[in-house]
PDB file of C-alpha atoms in Angstrom:
ATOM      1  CA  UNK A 692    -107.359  53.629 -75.277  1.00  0.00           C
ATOM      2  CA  UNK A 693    -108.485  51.456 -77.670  1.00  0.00           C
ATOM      3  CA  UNK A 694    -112.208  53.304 -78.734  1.00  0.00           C
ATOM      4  CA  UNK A 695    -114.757  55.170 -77.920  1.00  0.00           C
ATOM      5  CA  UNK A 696    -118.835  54.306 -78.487  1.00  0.00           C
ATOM      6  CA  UNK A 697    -122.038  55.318 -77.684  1.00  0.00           C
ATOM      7  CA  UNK A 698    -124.259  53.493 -75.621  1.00  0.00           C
ATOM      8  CA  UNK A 699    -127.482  53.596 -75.246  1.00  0.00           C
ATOM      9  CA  UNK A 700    -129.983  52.728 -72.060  1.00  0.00           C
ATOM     10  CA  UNK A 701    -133.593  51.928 -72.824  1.00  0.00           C
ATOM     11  CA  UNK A 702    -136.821  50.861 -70.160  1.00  0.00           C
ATOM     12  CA  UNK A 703    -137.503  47.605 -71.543  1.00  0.00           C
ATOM     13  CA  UNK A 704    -137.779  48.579 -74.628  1.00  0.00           C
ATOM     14  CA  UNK A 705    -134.080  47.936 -75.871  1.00  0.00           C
ATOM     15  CA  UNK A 706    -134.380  44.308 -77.665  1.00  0.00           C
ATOM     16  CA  UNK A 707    -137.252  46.102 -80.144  1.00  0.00           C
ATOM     17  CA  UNK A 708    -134.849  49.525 -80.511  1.00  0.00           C
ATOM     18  CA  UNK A 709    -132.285  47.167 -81.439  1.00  0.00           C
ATOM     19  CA  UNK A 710    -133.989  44.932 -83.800  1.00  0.00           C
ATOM     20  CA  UNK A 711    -135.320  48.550 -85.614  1.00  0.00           C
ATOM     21  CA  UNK A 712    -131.756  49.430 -85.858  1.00  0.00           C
ATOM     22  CA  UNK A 713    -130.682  46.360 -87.225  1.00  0.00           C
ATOM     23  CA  UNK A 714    -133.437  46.644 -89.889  1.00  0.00           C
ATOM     24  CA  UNK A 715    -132.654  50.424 -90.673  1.00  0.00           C
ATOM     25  CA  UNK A 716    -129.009  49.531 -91.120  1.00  0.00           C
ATOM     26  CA  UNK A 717    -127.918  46.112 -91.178  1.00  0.00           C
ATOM     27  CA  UNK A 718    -125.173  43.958 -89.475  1.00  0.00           C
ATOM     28  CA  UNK A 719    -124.755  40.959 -86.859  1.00  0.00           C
ATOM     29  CA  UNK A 720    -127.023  41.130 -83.265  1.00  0.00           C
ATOM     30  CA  UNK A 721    -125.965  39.640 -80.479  1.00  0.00           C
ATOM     31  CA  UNK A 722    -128.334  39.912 -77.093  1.00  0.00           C
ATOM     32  CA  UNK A 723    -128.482  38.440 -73.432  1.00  0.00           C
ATOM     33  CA  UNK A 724    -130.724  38.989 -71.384  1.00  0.00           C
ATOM     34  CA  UNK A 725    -130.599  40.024 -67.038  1.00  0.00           C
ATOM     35  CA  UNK A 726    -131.507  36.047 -66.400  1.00  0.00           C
ATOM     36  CA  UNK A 727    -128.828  34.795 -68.772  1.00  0.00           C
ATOM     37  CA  UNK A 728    -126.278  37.025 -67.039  1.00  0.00           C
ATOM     38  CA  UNK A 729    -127.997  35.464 -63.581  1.00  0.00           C
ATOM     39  CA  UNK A 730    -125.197  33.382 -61.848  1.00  0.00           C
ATOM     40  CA  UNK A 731    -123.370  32.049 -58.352  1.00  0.00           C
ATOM     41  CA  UNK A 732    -122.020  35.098 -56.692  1.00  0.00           C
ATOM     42  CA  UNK A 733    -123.603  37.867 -59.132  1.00  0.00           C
ATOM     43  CA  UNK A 734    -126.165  39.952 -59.188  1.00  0.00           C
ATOM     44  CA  UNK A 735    -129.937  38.298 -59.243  1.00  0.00           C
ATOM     45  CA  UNK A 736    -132.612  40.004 -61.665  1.00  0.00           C
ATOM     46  CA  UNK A 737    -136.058  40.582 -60.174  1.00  0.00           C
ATOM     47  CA  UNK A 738    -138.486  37.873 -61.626  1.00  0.00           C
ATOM     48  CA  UNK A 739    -140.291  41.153 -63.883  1.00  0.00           C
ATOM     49  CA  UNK A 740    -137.156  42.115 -65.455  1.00  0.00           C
ATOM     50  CA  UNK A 741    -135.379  38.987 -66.344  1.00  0.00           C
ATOM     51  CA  UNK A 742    -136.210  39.083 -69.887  1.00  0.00           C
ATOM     52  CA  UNK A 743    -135.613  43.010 -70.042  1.00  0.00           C
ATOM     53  CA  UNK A 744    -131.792  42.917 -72.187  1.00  0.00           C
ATOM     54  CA  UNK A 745    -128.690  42.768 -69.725  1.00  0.00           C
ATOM     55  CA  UNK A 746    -126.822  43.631 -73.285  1.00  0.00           C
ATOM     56  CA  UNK A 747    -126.871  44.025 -77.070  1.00  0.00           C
ATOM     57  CA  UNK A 748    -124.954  44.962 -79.838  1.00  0.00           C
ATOM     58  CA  UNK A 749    -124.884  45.438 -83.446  1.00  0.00           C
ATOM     59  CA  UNK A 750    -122.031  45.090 -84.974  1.00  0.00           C
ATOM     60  CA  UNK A 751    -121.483  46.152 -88.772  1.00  0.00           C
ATOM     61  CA  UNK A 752    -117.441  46.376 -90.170  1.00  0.00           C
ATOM     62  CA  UNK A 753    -116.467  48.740 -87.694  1.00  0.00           C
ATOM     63  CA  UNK A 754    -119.273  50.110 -86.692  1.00  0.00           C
ATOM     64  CA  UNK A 755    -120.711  48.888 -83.247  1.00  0.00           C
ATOM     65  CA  UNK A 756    -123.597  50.155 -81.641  1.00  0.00           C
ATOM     66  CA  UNK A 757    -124.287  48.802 -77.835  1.00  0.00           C
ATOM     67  CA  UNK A 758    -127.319  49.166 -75.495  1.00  0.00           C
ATOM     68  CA  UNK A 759    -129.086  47.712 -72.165  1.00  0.00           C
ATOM     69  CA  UNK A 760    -132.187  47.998 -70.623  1.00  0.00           C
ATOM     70  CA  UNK A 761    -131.988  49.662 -67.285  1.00  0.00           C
ATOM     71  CA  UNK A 762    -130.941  47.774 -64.522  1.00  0.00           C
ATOM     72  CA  UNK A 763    -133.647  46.904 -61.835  1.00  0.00           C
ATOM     73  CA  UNK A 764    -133.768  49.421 -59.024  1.00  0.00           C
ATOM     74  CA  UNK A 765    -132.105  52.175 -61.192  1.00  0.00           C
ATOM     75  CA  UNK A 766    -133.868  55.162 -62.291  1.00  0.00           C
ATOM     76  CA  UNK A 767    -134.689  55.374 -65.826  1.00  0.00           C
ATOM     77  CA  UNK A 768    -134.495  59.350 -67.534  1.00  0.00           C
ATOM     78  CA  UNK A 769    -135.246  59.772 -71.177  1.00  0.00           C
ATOM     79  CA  UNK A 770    -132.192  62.663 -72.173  1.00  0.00           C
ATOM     80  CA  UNK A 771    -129.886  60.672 -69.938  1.00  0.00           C
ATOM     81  CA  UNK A 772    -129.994  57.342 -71.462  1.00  0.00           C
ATOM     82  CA  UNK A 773    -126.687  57.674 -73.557  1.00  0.00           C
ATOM     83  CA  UNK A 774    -123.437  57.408 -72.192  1.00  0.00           C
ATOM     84  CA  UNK A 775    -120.341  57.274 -74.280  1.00  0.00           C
ATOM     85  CA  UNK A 776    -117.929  53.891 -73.541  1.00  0.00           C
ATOM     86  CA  UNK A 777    -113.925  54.230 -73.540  1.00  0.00           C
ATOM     87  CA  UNK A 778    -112.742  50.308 -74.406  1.00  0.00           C
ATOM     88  CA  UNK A 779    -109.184  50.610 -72.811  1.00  0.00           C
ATOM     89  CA  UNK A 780    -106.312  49.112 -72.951  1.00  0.00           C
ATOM     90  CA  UNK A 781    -105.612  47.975 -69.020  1.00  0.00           C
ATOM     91  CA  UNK A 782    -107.023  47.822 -65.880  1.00  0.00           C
ATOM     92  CA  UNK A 783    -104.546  50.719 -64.674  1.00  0.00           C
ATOM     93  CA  UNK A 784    -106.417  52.609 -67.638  1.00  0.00           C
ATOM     94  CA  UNK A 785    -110.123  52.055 -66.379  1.00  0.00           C
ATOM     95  CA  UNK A 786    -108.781  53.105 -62.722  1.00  0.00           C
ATOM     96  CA  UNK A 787    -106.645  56.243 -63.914  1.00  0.00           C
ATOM     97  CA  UNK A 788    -109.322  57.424 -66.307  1.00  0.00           C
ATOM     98  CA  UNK A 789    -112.199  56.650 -63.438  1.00  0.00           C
ATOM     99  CA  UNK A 790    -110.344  58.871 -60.617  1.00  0.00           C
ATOM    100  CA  UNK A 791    -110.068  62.149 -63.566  1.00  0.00           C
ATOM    101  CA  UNK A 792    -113.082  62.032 -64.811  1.00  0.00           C
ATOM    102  CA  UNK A 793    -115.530  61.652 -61.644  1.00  0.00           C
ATOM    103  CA  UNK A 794    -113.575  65.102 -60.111  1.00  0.00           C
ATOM    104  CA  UNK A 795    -116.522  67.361 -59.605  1.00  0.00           C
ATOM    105  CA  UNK A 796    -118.305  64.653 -60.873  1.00  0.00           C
ATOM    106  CA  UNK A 797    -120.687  61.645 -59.532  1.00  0.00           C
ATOM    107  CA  UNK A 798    -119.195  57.866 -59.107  1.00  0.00           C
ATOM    108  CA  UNK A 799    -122.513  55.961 -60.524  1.00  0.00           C
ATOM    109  CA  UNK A 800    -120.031  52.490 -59.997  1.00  0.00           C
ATOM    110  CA  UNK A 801    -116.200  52.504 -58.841  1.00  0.00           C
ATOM    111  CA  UNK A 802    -114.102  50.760 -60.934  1.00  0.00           C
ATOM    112  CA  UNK A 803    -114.110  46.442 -60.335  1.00  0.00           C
ATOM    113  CA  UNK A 804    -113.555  42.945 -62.018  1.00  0.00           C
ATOM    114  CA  UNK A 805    -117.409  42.560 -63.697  1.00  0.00           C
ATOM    115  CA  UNK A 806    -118.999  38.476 -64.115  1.00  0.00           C
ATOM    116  CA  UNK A 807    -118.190  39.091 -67.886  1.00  0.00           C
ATOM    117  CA  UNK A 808    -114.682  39.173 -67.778  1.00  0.00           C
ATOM    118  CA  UNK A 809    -113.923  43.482 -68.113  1.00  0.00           C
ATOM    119  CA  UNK A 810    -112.738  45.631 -65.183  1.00  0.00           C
ATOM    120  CA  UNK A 811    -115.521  47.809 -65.884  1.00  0.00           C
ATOM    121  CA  UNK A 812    -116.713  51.529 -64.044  1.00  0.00           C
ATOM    122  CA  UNK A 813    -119.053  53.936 -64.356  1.00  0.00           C
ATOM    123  CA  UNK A 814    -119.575  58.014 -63.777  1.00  0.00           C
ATOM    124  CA  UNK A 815    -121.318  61.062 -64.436  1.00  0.00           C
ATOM    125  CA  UNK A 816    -118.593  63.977 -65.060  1.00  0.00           C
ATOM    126  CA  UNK A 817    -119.728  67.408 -63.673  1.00  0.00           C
ATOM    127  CA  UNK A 818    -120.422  68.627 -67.364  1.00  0.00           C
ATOM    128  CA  UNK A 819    -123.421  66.280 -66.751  1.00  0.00           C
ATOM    129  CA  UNK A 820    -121.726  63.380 -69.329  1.00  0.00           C
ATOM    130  CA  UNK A 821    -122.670  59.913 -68.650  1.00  0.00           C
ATOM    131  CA  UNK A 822    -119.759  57.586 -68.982  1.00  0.00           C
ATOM    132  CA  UNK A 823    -118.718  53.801 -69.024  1.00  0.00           C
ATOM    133  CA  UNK A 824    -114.531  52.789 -68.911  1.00  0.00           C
ATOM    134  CA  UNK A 825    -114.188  49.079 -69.882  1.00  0.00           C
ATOM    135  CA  UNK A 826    -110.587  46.973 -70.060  1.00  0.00           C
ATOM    136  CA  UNK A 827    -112.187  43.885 -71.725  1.00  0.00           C
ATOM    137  CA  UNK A 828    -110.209  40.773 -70.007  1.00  0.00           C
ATOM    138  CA  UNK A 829    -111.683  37.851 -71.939  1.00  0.00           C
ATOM    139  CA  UNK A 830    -112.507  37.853 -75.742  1.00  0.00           C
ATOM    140  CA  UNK A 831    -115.979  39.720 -76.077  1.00  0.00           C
ATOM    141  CA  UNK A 832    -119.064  37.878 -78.104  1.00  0.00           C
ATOM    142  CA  UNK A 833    -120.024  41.276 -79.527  1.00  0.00           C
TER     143      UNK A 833
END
């Protein structure tokens, strides 16, 4: 495993969280937004949420704080909107890590190749605990 980092969710509110952040404390911002990630064979944003933030990140030495804005069609629940991301070091990783964790747990989305270029999963363990298991397979902007 590589790291570990929060991540936070937001209801269309992340791109003016982030910008705060990036005033309180500094650093690089990268953003995209639901119709930038739009594409052939991937997911299609409803017209109302296309310029809600697909992802963003602030990046500051080796710090690196990540967010979205929920995706369309998936509840939003303020004291659930953090989730803690494991950056791994394989595929085999995101898949071994994803079949531990969700025991007793809830599989939010089984482990697959994402349009960004990460074999990328997410769960809820049964402490309650929000996660996200990424094996980045292509150099990531932020």
């Amino acid at each position: 495993m590589k790291h570990v980092l929060p991540y936070l969710s937001f209801d269309g509110t992340c791109r003016e969280a982030m910008a705060f952040y990036q005033e309180c404390l500094g650093g690089e911002y990268y953003q995209m937004t639901f119709a930038e990630g739009e594409g052939p064979g991937q997911f299609q944003a409803a017209e109302d949420a296309k310029d809600r933030l697909l992802h963003a990140a602030l990046k500051k030495g080796d710090f690196l704080l990540m967010a979205s804005d929920a995706m369309p069609g998936m509840p939003f629940d303020v004291g659930n909107n953090v989730a803690v991301l494991l950056v791994c070091d394989s595929d085999d990783e995101v898949d071994s890590l994803f079949e531990k964790m969700k025991a007793g747990g809830r599989e939010v989305m089984a482990p697959g190749d994402a349009f960004w270029g990460a074999r990328f999963a997410m769960l809820t363990d049964r402490f309650g605990i929000n996660w996200m298991l990424s094996h980045e397979k292509v150099p990531a902007n932020v």
